[in-house]
PDB file of C-alpha atoms in Angstrom:
ATOM      1  CA  ALA A   1      91.983   6.412  96.930  1.00 43.00           C
ATOM      2  CA  GLN A   2      91.232  10.099  98.360  1.00 44.00           C
ATOM      3  CA  ASP A   3      88.043   8.946  99.713  1.00 43.00           C
ATOM      4  CA  ASP A   4      90.082   6.337 101.777  1.00 44.00           C
ATOM      5  CA  VAL A   5      88.548   6.497 105.135  1.00 35.00           C
ATOM      6  CA  SER A   6      91.800   5.502 106.885  1.00 42.00           C
ATOM      7  CA  PHE A   7      93.349   8.104 105.315  1.00 57.00           C
ATOM      8  CA  ASN A   8      97.203   9.264 107.087  1.00 71.00           C
ATOM      9  CA  PHE A   9      97.550  12.978 107.229  1.00 78.00           C
ATOM     10  CA  PHE A  10     100.521  12.363 109.304  1.00 81.00           C
ATOM     11  CA  ILE A  11     103.511  11.028 108.240  1.00 80.00           C
ATOM     12  CA  ILE A  12     106.735  11.271 110.524  1.00 73.00           C
ATOM     13  CA  LYS A  13     109.792  11.628 108.315  1.00 77.00           C
ATOM     14  CA  GLU A  14     111.255   8.131 108.563  1.00 79.00           C
ATOM     15  CA  ASN A  15     107.807   6.789 107.105  1.00 85.00           C
ATOM     16  CA  LEU A  16     108.150   9.628 104.657  1.00 87.00           C
ATOM     17  CA  VAL A  17     111.001   8.875 102.743  1.00 88.00           C
ATOM     18  CA  ASP A  18     110.203   5.105 102.780  1.00 87.00           C
ATOM     19  CA  ARG A  19     107.221   5.936 100.775  1.00 85.00           C
ATOM     20  CA  TYR A  20     109.412   7.907  98.724  1.00 91.00           C
ATOM     21  CA  ASP A  21     111.559   5.010  98.242  1.00 89.00           C
ATOM     22  CA  ALA A  22     108.701   2.956  96.962  1.00 88.00           C
ATOM     23  CA  PHE A  23     108.241   4.517  93.997  1.00 91.00           C
ATOM     24  CA  ARG A  24     111.824   4.140  93.024  1.00 89.00           C
ATOM     25  CA  HIS A  25     110.998   1.188  90.931  1.00 89.00           C
ATOM     26  CA  LEU A  26     108.526   2.575  88.552  1.00 89.00           C
ATOM     27  CA  LYS A  27     109.833   4.172  85.026  1.00 85.00           C
ATOM     28  CA  SER A  28     109.269   6.928  83.241  1.00 80.00           C
ATOM     29  CA  LYS A  29     107.272   4.897  80.509  1.00 84.00           C
ATOM     30  CA  GLU A  30     104.649   4.264  82.921  1.00 90.00           C
ATOM     31  CA  LEU A  31     103.795   7.830  83.935  1.00 88.00           C
ATOM     32  CA  ALA A  32     101.082   7.475  81.227  1.00 91.00           C
ATOM     33  CA  ASN A  33      99.369   5.282  83.285  1.00 93.00           C
ATOM     34  CA  ILE A  34     100.181   6.876  86.944  1.00 94.00           C
ATOM     35  CA  THR A  35      98.598   9.538  85.216  1.00 94.00           C
ATOM     36  CA  ARG A  36      95.503   8.738  84.478  1.00 95.00           C
ATOM     37  CA  ASP A  37      94.912   6.961  87.432  1.00 95.00           C
ATOM     38  CA  TRP A  38      95.637  10.448  89.256  1.00 96.00           C
ATOM     39  CA  CYS A  39      92.954  11.755  87.001  1.00 94.00           C
ATOM     40  CA  ASP A  40      90.633   9.256  87.878  1.00 94.00           C
ATOM     41  CA  LYS A  41      91.534   9.872  91.353  1.00 92.00           C
ATOM     42  CA  LYS A  42      92.997   6.772  92.267  1.00 93.00           C
ATOM     43  CA  ILE A  43      96.055   8.718  93.467  1.00 93.00           C
ATOM     44  CA  THR A  44      96.014  11.319  95.709  1.00 94.00           C
ATOM     45  CA  ASN A  45      97.388  14.618  94.857  1.00 96.00           C
ATOM     46  CA  PHE A  46     100.461  14.096  97.588  1.00 95.00           C
ATOM     47  CA  ASP A  47     101.316  10.636  96.318  1.00 93.00           C
ATOM     48  CA  TYR A  48     100.908  11.694  92.856  1.00 96.00           C
ATOM     49  CA  LEU A  49     103.219  15.030  93.500  1.00 96.00           C
ATOM     50  CA  LEU A  50     106.019  12.383  94.982  1.00 95.00           C
ATOM     51  CA  ILE A  51     106.169  10.385  92.264  1.00 95.00           C
ATOM     52  CA  VAL A  52     106.824  12.964  89.829  1.00 95.00           C
ATOM     53  CA  ASN A  53     109.623  14.231  91.983  1.00 95.00           C
ATOM     54  CA  CYS A  54     110.891  10.794  92.330  1.00 94.00           C
ATOM     55  CA  LEU A  55     110.981   9.900  88.317  1.00 92.00           C
ATOM     56  CA  ALA A  56     112.683  13.786  88.205  1.00 91.00           C
ATOM     57  CA  GLY A  57     115.475  12.671  90.533  1.00 92.00           C
ATOM     58  CA  LYS A  58     114.560  14.504  93.576  1.00 94.00           C
ATOM     59  CA  ILE A  59     116.471  13.071  96.868  1.00 94.00           C
ATOM     60  CA  PHE A  60     115.105  13.789  99.995  1.00 93.00           C
ATOM     61  CA  ASP A  61     117.267  15.488 102.766  1.00 92.00           C
ATOM     62  CA  CYS A  62     119.314  17.025  99.508  1.00 94.00           C
ATOM     63  CA  PRO A  63     119.640  20.406 100.248  1.00 94.00           C
ATOM     64  CA  TYR A  64     120.394  21.218  96.306  1.00 91.00           C
ATOM     65  CA  ASN A  65     117.509  18.389  94.750  1.00 94.00           C
ATOM     66  CA  HIS A  66     115.203  18.177  97.826  1.00 95.00           C
ATOM     67  CA  PRO A  67     111.176  16.830  96.711  1.00 95.00           C
ATOM     68  CA  ILE A  68     109.263  20.361  95.719  1.00 96.00           C
ATOM     69  CA  PHE A  69     105.426  20.753  96.192  1.00 97.00           C
ATOM     70  CA  PRO A  70     103.763  23.773  95.064  1.00 97.00           C
ATOM     71  CA  TRP A  71     102.914  26.643  97.836  1.00 96.00           C
ATOM     72  CA  ILE A  72      98.892  26.770  97.578  1.00 95.00           C
ATOM     73  CA  SER A  73      98.030  29.094  99.387  1.00 93.00           C
ATOM     74  CA  ASP A  74      98.466  32.648 101.646  1.00 89.00           C
ATOM     75  CA  PHE A  75      96.957  31.001 104.924  1.00 90.00           C
ATOM     76  CA  GLU A  76      95.436  33.946 105.696  1.00 84.00           C
ATOM     77  CA  SER A  77      92.195  31.881 106.375  1.00 80.00           C
ATOM     78  CA  PHE A  78      91.188  28.570 105.951  1.00 72.00           C
ATOM     79  CA  ASN A  79      90.298  27.758 102.280  1.00 70.00           C
ATOM     80  CA  THR A  80      90.431  31.374 100.078  1.00 71.00           C
ATOM     81  CA  ASN A  81      93.395  33.578  99.000  1.00 82.00           C
ATOM     82  CA  LEU A  82      94.726  30.488  96.659  1.00 91.00           C
ATOM     83  CA  ARG A  83      97.738  30.621  94.736  1.00 91.00           C
ATOM     84  CA  ASP A  84      97.955  30.855  90.890  1.00 92.00           C
ATOM     85  CA  LEU A  85      98.927  27.336  89.969  1.00 95.00           C
ATOM     86  CA  THR A  86      99.737  29.031  86.916  1.00 91.00           C
ATOM     87  CA  LEU A  87     102.730  31.055  87.366  1.00 89.00           C
ATOM     88  CA  SER A  88     105.840  30.374  89.359  1.00 84.00           C
ATOM     89  CA  LYS A  89     105.965  31.086  92.955  1.00 87.00           C
ATOM     90  CA  PHE A  90     109.180  33.327  91.825  1.00 81.00           C
ATOM     91  CA  ARG A  91     106.961  35.232  89.129  1.00 70.00           C
ATOM     92  CA  ILE A  92     104.469  35.896  92.439  1.00 75.00           C
ATOM     93  CA  SER A  93     106.628  37.270  94.041  1.00 65.00           C
ATOM     94  CA  LYS A  94     108.919  39.371  92.710  1.00 61.00           C
ATOM     95  CA  GLY A  95     106.771  39.972  89.154  1.00 49.00           C
ATOM     96  CA  ASP A  96     107.812  39.738  85.459  1.00 56.00           C
ATOM     97  CA  PRO A  97     110.114  43.182  85.175  1.00 58.00           C
ATOM     98  CA  HIS A  98     112.176  41.431  87.680  1.00 48.00           C
ATOM     99  CA  LEU A  99     111.891  38.281  85.608  1.00 55.00           C
ATOM    100  CA  ASP A 100     112.676  40.277  82.824  1.00 56.00           C
ATOM    101  CA  LEU A 101     115.911  42.013  84.083  1.00 63.00           C
ATOM    102  CA  ILE A 102     117.527  38.237  85.001  1.00 51.00           C
ATOM    103  CA  TYR A 103     116.653  37.363  81.324  1.00 49.00           C
ATOM    104  CA  GLN A 104     118.341  40.296  80.022  1.00 59.00           C
ATOM    105  CA  ALA A 105     121.553  40.115  82.212  1.00 58.00           C
ATOM    106  CA  SER A 106     121.738  36.359  81.050  1.00 53.00           C
ATOM    107  CA  VAL A 107     121.880  37.240  77.535  1.00 57.00           C
ATOM    108  CA  ASN A 108     125.291  36.261  77.143  1.00 68.00           C
ATOM    109  CA  ASN A 109     125.327  33.327  79.075  1.00 64.00           C
ATOM    110  CA  GLU A 110     127.477  30.507  77.571  1.00 63.00           C
ATOM    111  CA  PHE A 111     123.872  28.554  77.934  1.00 61.00           C
ATOM    112  CA  GLY A 112     121.778  30.885  76.962  1.00 59.00           C
ATOM    113  CA  PRO A 113     119.245  33.542  78.453  1.00 57.00           C
ATOM    114  CA  TYR A 114     117.216  32.253  81.422  1.00 46.00           C
ATOM    115  CA  HIS A 115     114.299  33.469  83.482  1.00 48.00           C
ATOM    116  CA  LEU A 116     115.216  31.162  86.706  1.00 51.00           C
ATOM    117  CA  THR A 117     118.251  28.522  86.983  1.00 52.00           C
ATOM    118  CA  GLU A 118     116.000  26.794  89.847  1.00 61.00           C
ATOM    119  CA  PHE A 119     112.437  26.425  91.383  1.00 70.00           C
ATOM    120  CA  PHE A 120     113.971  25.715  95.284  1.00 82.00           C
ATOM    121  CA  SER A 121     117.425  26.675  96.008  1.00 89.00           C
ATOM    122  CA  GLU A 122     120.023  25.229  99.703  1.00 93.00           C
ATOM    123  CA  ILE A 123     119.154  28.292 101.108  1.00 93.00           C
ATOM    124  CA  THR A 124     115.446  27.664 101.426  1.00 94.00           C
ATOM    125  CA  TYR A 125     115.997  24.292 101.959  1.00 96.00           C
ATOM    126  CA  PHE A 126     117.813  25.034 105.434  1.00 97.00           C
ATOM    127  CA  VAL A 127     115.576  28.345 106.241  1.00 97.00           C
ATOM    128  CA  TYR A 128     111.983  25.437 105.671  1.00 97.00           C
ATOM    129  CA  LYS A 129     113.865  22.960 107.880  1.00 97.00           C
ATOM    130  CA  SER A 130     115.374  25.517 110.940  1.00 98.00           C
ATOM    131  CA  ARG A 131     113.594  24.402 113.350  1.00 98.00           C
ATOM    132  CA  VAL A 132     115.044  20.908 113.049  1.00 97.00           C
ATOM    133  CA  THR A 133     118.126  21.545 111.817  1.00 97.00           C
ATOM    134  CA  ASP A 134     121.919  22.434 114.208  1.00 97.00           C
ATOM    135  CA  LYS A 135     122.805  25.555 114.490  1.00 97.00           C
ATOM    136  CA  GLU A 136     125.791  24.940 112.852  1.00 97.00           C
ATOM    137  CA  THR A 137     124.715  23.502 109.867  1.00 97.00           C
ATOM    138  CA  LEU A 138     122.590  26.859 109.688  1.00 97.00           C
ATOM    139  CA  CYS A 139     125.325  29.187 110.162  1.00 97.00           C
ATOM    140  CA  LYS A 140     127.237  27.312 107.546  1.00 96.00           C
ATOM    141  CA  HIS A 141     124.509  27.600 104.813  1.00 95.00           C
ATOM    142  CA  VAL A 142     122.107  30.277 105.737  1.00 95.00           C
ATOM    143  CA  ARG A 143     124.094  33.247 107.653  1.00 92.00           C
ATOM    144  CA  ARG A 144     127.525  32.832 109.475  1.00 94.00           C
ATOM    145  CA  ASN A 145     126.191  34.082 112.854  1.00 95.00           C
ATOM    146  CA  TRP A 146     123.295  33.003 114.479  1.00 96.00           C
ATOM    147  CA  VAL A 147     120.650  35.046 114.600  1.00 96.00           C
ATOM    148  CA  PRO A 148     117.316  33.821 115.562  1.00 96.00           C
ATOM    149  CA  ASN A 149     115.139  36.638 114.441  1.00 94.00           C
ATOM    150  CA  GLU A 150     116.552  36.289 110.793  1.00 94.00           C
ATOM    151  CA  TYR A 151     113.856  33.517 110.155  1.00 97.00           C
ATOM    152  CA  PRO A 152     110.385  33.795 109.625  1.00 97.00           C
ATOM    153  CA  SER A 153     108.468  33.518 112.606  1.00 97.00           C
ATOM    154  CA  SER A 154     105.329  31.801 110.932  1.00 96.00           C
ATOM    155  CA  ILE A 155     103.941  29.900 108.148  1.00 96.00           C
ATOM    156  CA  SER A 156     102.409  32.762 106.361  1.00 94.00           C
ATOM    157  CA  ARG A 157     106.082  34.764 107.125  1.00 94.00           C
ATOM    158  CA  LEU A 158     107.721  31.620 104.992  1.00 95.00           C
ATOM    159  CA  TYR A 159     105.231  32.329 102.232  1.00 94.00           C
ATOM    160  CA  ASN A 160     105.759  35.485 102.058  1.00 92.00           C
ATOM    161  CA  TRP A 161     109.160  35.771 102.602  1.00 92.00           C
ATOM    162  CA  SER A 162     110.053  32.961  99.789  1.00 89.00           C
ATOM    163  CA  PRO A 163     110.592  32.915  96.445  1.00 88.00           C
ATOM    164  CA  GLU A 164     110.902  29.841  96.026  1.00 91.00           C
ATOM    165  CA  GLU A 165     108.127  26.585  95.943  1.00 94.00           C
ATOM    166  CA  CYS A 166     107.140  24.383  99.423  1.00 96.00           C
ATOM    167  CA  ILE A 167     108.421  20.853 100.483  1.00 96.00           C
ATOM    168  CA  PRO A 168     106.614  18.108 100.890  1.00 95.00           C
ATOM    169  CA  GLU A 169     107.125  17.815 104.789  1.00 95.00           C
ATOM    170  CA  PHE A 170     104.611  20.756 105.241  1.00 96.00           C
ATOM    171  CA  PHE A 171     101.925  18.594 104.077  1.00 95.00           C
ATOM    172  CA  CYS A 172     102.308  15.776 106.341  1.00 93.00           C
ATOM    173  CA  ASP A 173     104.986  16.262 109.247  1.00 93.00           C
ATOM    174  CA  PRO A 174     104.127  18.053 112.062  1.00 93.00           C
ATOM    175  CA  SER A 175     107.861  17.570 113.967  1.00 94.00           C
ATOM    176  CA  ILE A 176     108.941  20.009 111.155  1.00 95.00           C
ATOM    177  CA  PHE A 177     106.774  23.125 112.953  1.00 97.00           C
ATOM    178  CA  ILE A 178     108.637  21.929 116.459  1.00 97.00           C
ATOM    179  CA  SER A 179     112.041  23.819 116.969  1.00 98.00           C
ATOM    180  CA  ILE A 180     114.827  21.910 118.461  1.00 98.00           C
ATOM    181  CA  HIS A 181     116.511  25.275 119.996  1.00 98.00           C
ATOM    182  CA  ASP A 182     115.841  27.284 122.937  1.00 97.00           C
ATOM    183  CA  ASP A 183     116.020  30.625 121.402  1.00 97.00           C
ATOM    184  CA  LEU A 184     114.182  30.059 118.041  1.00 98.00           C
ATOM    185  CA  PRO A 185     110.542  29.686 118.466  1.00 97.00           C
ATOM    186  CA  ASP A 186     108.771  27.092 117.092  1.00 98.00           C
ATOM    187  CA  LEU A 187     106.999  28.003 113.556  1.00 98.00           C
ATOM    188  CA  LYS A 188     103.834  29.424 114.218  1.00 97.00           C
ATOM    189  CA  VAL A 189     100.493  28.490 112.296  1.00 96.00           C
ATOM    190  CA  PRO A 190      97.491  30.269 111.013  1.00 94.00           C
ATOM    191  CA  ASP A 191      95.428  31.596 113.671  1.00 92.00           C
ATOM    192  CA  TRP A 192      92.538  29.379 112.439  1.00 91.00           C
ATOM    193  CA  CYS A 193      94.670  26.374 113.674  1.00 91.00           C
ATOM    194  CA  ASN A 194      94.104  27.195 117.441  1.00 91.00           C
ATOM    195  CA  GLY A 195      97.831  26.672 117.787  1.00 92.00           C
ATOM    196  CA  SER A 196      97.701  23.189 116.392  1.00 94.00           C
ATOM    197  CA  VAL A 197     100.393  22.097 114.517  1.00 95.00           C
ATOM    198  CA  GLU A 198      98.885  18.867 113.350  1.00 93.00           C
ATOM    199  CA  GLU A 199      95.612  20.727 112.402  1.00 93.00           C
ATOM    200  CA  PHE A 200      97.382  22.851 110.069  1.00 94.00           C
ATOM    201  CA  VAL A 201      98.874  19.724 108.646  1.00 94.00           C
ATOM    202  CA  ARG A 202      95.549  18.147 108.235  1.00 92.00           C
ATOM    203  CA  THR A 203      94.075  20.725 106.966  1.00 92.00           C
ATOM    204  CA  HIS A 204      96.578  21.718 104.508  1.00 94.00           C
ATOM    205  CA  ARG A 205      96.838  18.267 103.382  1.00 93.00           C
ATOM    206  CA  LEU A 206      92.801  18.196 102.921  1.00 92.00           C
ATOM    207  CA  LEU A 207      93.501  21.924 100.860  1.00 94.00           C
ATOM    208  CA  LEU A 208      96.193  19.820  98.521  1.00 95.00           C
ATOM    209  CA  GLU A 209      93.359  17.357  97.843  1.00 94.00           C
ATOM    210  CA  SER A 210      90.493  19.888  97.583  1.00 94.00           C
ATOM    211  CA  ASP A 211      88.885  20.200  94.056  1.00 94.00           C
ATOM    212  CA  SER A 212      90.087  23.784  93.849  1.00 94.00           C
ATOM    213  CA  VAL A 213      93.832  22.874  93.829  1.00 96.00           C
ATOM    214  CA  SER A 214      93.162  19.477  91.924  1.00 96.00           C
ATOM    215  CA  LYS A 215      91.712  21.885  88.844  1.00 95.00           C
ATOM    216  CA  LYS A 216      94.918  23.763  88.430  1.00 95.00           C
ATOM    217  CA  LEU A 217      97.567  21.361  89.893  1.00 97.00           C
ATOM    218  CA  HIS A 218      98.451  20.321  86.480  1.00 96.00           C
ATOM    219  CA  SER A 219      99.454  24.036  85.356  1.00 95.00           C
ATOM    220  CA  TRP A 220     102.014  24.236  88.243  1.00 95.00           C
ATOM    221  CA  ILE A 221     103.518  20.272  86.972  1.00 95.00           C
ATOM    222  CA  ASP A 222     103.734  21.204  84.003  1.00 93.00           C
ATOM    223  CA  LEU A 223     105.799  24.289  84.688  1.00 89.00           C
ATOM    224  CA  VAL A 224     107.960  23.065  87.295  1.00 90.00           C
ATOM    225  CA  PHE A 225     108.525  19.307  85.489  1.00 89.00           C
ATOM    226  CA  GLY A 226     107.511  20.130  81.997  1.00 82.00           C
ATOM    227  CA  TYR A 227     107.446  22.043  79.073  1.00 70.00           C
ATOM    228  CA  LYS A 228     105.770  25.276  80.314  1.00 64.00           C
ATOM    229  CA  VAL A 229     107.730  28.515  80.720  1.00 57.00           C
TER     230      VAL A 229
END
């Protein structure tokens, strides 16, 4: 439960995948009961989002189909400037005119017109994980030449750079912020974290479980996994 004093904000990569795989036995027909438990706060927002991703067929470490979470803040302050969860991150970043152009350009598509083809792309996956991904892979998927300055330097810049959604690792895994590259600095966290990635993850996770986010999270789920457009 969300009020459990032993609630663990930090999950190393192996444990996160194990936690995710544990949900694979669930069936889509069980989602109604699971959703009821979530509404009654018997399931955390974090775990419910993992369950929804799992039932949607998302796969950890798959650049084309990795689990996605919502960006919930622009990180300018501890708990203000919350993102509008009734709109896609693309719509927030690019605006309706850009979406209209995409729709108009796709009118003659054989599958019909669309606003977005995806909420999360391969290149975004590797940019988010650039601190823990080898250079050869990054040069293959992001940019042919290795230019460290082309990668956002902070989580705030990453939020502003990306028109796409977030990933669960930014809510639980401090290691994703620590660079394995000598010439690519660690991903900076907001000043209010005093330079601590652990403090950022802890606070980010608390914000995900907050009443302010909980009241709107269903809208984002319906937008990304459900019926809303």
